[in-house]
Tab-separated table of C-alpha atoms in Angstrom:
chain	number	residue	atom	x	y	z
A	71	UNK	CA	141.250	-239.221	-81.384
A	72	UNK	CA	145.081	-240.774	-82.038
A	73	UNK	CA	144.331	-240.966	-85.968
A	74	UNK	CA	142.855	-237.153	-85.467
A	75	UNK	CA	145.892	-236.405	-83.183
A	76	UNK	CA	148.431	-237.932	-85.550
A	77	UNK	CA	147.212	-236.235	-88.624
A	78	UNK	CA	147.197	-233.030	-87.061
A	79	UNK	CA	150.266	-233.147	-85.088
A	80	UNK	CA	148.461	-232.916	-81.545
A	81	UNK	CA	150.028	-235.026	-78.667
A	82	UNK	CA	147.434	-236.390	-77.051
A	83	UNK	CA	148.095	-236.901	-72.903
A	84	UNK	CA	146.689	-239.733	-70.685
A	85	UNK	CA	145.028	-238.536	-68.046
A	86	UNK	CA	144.459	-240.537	-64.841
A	87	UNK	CA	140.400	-240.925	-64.501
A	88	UNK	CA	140.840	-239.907	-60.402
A	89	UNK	CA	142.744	-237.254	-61.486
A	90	UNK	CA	140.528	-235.837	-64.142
A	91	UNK	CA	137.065	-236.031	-61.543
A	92	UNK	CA	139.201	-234.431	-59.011
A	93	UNK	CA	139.887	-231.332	-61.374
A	94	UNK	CA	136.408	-231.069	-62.281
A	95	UNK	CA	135.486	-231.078	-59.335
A	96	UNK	CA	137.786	-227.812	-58.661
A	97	UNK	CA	136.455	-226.159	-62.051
A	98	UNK	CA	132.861	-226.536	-59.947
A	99	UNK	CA	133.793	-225.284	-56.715
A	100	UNK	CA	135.299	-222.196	-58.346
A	101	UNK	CA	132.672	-221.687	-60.757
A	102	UNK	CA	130.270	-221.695	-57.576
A	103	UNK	CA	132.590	-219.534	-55.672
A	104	UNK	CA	132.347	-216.927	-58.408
A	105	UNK	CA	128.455	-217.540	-58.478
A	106	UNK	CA	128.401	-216.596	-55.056
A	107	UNK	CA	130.947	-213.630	-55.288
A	108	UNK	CA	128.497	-211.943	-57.757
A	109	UNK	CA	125.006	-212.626	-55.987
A	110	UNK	CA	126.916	-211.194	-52.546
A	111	UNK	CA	128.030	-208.013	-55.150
A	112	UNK	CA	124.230	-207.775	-55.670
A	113	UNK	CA	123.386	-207.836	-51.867
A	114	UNK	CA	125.576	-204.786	-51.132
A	115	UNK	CA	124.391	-201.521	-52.588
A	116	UNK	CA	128.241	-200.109	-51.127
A	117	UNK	CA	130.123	-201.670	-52.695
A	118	UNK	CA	128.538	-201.432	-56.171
A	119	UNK	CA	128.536	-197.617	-55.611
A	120	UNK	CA	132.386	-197.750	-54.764
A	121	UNK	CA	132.485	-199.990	-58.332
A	122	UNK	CA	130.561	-197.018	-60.132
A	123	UNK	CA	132.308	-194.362	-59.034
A	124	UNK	CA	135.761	-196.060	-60.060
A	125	UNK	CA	134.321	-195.671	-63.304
A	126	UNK	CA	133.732	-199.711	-63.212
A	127	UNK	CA	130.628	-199.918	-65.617
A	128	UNK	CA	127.455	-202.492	-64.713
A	129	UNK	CA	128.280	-204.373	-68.089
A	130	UNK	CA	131.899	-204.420	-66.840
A	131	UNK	CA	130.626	-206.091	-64.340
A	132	UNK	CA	128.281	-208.473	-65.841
A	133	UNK	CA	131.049	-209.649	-68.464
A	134	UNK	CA	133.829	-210.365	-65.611
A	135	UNK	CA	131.568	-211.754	-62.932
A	136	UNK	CA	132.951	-209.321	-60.358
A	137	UNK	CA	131.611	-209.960	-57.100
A	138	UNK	CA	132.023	-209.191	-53.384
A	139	UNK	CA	133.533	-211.796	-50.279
A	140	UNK	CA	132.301	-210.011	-47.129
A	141	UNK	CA	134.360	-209.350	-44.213
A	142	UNK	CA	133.273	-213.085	-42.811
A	143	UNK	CA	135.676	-216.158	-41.644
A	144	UNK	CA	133.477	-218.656	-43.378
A	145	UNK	CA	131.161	-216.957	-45.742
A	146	UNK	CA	131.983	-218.751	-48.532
A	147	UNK	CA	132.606	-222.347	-47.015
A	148	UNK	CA	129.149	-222.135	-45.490
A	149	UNK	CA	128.022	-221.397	-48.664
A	150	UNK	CA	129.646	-223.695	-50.470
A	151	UNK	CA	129.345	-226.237	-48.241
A	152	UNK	CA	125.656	-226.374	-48.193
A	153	UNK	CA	125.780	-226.529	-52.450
A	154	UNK	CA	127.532	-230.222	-51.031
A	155	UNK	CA	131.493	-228.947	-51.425
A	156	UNK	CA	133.545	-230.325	-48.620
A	157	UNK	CA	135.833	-228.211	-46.878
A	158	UNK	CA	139.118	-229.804	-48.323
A	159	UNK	CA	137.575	-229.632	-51.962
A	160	UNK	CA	137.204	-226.079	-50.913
A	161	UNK	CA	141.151	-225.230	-49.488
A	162	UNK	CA	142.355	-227.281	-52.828
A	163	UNK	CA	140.913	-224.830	-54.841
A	164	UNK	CA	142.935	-222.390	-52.770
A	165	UNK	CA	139.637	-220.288	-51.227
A	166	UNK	CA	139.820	-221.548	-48.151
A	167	UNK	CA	143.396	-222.337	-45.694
A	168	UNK	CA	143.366	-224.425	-43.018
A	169	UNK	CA	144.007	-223.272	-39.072
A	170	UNK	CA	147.045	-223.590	-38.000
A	171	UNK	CA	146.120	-226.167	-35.288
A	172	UNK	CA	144.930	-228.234	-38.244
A	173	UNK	CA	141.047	-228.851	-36.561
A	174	UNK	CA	139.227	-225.805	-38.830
A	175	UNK	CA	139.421	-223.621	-42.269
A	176	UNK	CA	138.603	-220.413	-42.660
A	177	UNK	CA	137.668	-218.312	-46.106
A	178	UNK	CA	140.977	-217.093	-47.939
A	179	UNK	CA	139.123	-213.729	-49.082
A	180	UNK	CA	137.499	-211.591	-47.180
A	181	UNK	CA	136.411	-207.922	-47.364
A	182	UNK	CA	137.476	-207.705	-51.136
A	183	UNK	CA	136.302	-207.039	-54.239
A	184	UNK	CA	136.313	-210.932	-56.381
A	185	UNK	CA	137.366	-210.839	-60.212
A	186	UNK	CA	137.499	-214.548	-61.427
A	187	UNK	CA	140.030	-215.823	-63.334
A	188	UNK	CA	139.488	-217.733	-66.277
A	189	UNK	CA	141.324	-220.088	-68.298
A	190	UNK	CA	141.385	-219.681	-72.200
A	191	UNK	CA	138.615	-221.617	-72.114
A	192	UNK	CA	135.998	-219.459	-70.436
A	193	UNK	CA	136.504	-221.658	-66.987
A	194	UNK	CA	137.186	-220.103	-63.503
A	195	UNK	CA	140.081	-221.412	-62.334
A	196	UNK	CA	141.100	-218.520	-59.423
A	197	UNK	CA	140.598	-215.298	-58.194
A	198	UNK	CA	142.013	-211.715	-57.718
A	199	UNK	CA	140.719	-209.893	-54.650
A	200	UNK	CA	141.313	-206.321	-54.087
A	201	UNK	CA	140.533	-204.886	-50.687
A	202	UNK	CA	137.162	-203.150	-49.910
A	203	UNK	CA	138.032	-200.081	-47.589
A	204	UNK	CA	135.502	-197.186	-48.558
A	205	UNK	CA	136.187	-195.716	-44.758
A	206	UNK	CA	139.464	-194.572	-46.701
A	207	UNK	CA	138.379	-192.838	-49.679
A	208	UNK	CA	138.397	-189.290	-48.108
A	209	UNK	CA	142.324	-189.518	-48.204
A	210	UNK	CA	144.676	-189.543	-51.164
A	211	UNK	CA	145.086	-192.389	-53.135
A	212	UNK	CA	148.862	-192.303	-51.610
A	213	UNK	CA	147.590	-192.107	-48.157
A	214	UNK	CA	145.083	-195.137	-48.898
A	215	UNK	CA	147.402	-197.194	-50.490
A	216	UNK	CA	150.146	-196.807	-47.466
A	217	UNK	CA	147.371	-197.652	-45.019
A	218	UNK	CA	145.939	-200.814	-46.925
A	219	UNK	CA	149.900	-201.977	-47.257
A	220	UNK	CA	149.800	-201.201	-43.291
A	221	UNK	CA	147.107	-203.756	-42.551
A	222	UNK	CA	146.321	-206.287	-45.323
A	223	UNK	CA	147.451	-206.242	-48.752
A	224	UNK	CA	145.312	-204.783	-51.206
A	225	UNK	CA	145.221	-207.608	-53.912
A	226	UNK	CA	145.578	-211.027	-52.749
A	227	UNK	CA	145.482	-214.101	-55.952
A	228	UNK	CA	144.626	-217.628	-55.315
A	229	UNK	CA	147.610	-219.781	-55.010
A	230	UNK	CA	148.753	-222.281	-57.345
A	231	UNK	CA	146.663	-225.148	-57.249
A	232	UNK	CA	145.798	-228.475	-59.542
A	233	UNK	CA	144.073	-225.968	-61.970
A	234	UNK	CA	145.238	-222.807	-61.773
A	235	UNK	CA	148.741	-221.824	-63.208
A	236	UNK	CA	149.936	-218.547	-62.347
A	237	UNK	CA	152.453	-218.318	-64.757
A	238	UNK	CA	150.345	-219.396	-67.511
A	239	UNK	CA	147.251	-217.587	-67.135
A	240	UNK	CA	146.566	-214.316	-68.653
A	241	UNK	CA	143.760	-212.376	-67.481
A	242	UNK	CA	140.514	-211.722	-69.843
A	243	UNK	CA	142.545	-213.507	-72.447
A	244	UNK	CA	139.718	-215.948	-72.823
A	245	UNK	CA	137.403	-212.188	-73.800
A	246	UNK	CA	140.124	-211.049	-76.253
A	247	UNK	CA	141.421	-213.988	-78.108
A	248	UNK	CA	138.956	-213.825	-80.538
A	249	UNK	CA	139.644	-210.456	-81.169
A	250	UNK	CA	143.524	-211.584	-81.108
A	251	UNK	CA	142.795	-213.897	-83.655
A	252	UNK	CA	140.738	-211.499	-85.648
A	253	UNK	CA	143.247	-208.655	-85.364
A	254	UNK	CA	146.174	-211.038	-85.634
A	255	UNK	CA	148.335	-208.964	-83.017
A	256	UNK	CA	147.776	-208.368	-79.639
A	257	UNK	CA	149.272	-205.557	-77.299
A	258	UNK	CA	150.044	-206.881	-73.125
A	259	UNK	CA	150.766	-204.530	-70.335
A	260	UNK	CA	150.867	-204.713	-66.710
């Protein structure tokens, strides 16, 4: 790897052993999380109607991994507890926060629509969660958005953790930079 490294003018970084098992260990948690986000999707025939008729295709879907946290305290660390995740691997990986008496955790997203976030590599490393309120979509957009902003936010992003990097992550870039490559250019808006 150093000959490989020095010939092609890589640095190559130690990486503490520990330090390396604990991040995979995150990468699996959140790949899990994500697993369970889009089974959940599956289970609820409302919200993939809401998904459809926001023009959100089924291979749109299928490509992201969009799922569904229900409106549950511990959904997901029951579920991912019983895969063998333990509740602190869990609030590392920023999906679950712990009480503010310190003695229980309870799931970071709930009631929202999940879109993973990948690293360049293809590997979920957070997630985006917009609110799931169809109750509201008989108002305007403007009325919805002012009552959502009332009560909970509408998006809410996984913190900055041990493998996620807000500021340098770019979402879907791991589905476009072939085409970046390919194309040699590449357009970004927010």
């Amino acid at each position: 790897l150093r000959m490989l490294a020095q010939r092609t003018g890589v640095v190559l970084k130690r990486e503490d052993p520990i330090l390396r098992s604990e991040k995979n260990r995150l990468y699996d948690t959140c790949e899990y999380a994500a697993k369970i986000f889009k089974k959940n999707l599956e289970l609820n025939p409302a919200v993939k109607n809401y998904l459809k008729k926001r023009g959100v295709m089924d291979s749109t879907v299928r490509d992201f991994q969009i799922g569904f946290a229900p409106a549950s305290w511990d959904f997901l660390i029951k579920n991912l507890s019983a895969r063998g995740f333990k509740k602190e691997e869990i609030e590392r990986t920023g999906l679950a926060i712990k009480s503010e008496d310190r003695s229980s955790w309870y799931d970071r997203f709930r009631n929202r629509i999940m879109f993973p976030i990948n690293d360049a590599s293809g590997r979920v490393i957070g997630f985006g969660g917009r609110i799931f309120a169809p109750e509201a979509r008989a108002q305007t957009n403007a009325d919805k958005d002012a009552d959502l902003r009332g009560s909970e936010a509408k998006y809410i992003n996984s913190p900055q953790t041990a493998i996620y990097d807000k500021s340098a992550v770019l979402y879907g870039f791991d589905k476009a930079k072939q085409e970046i490559r390919t194309k040699n250019k590449v357009v970004v808006v927010e």
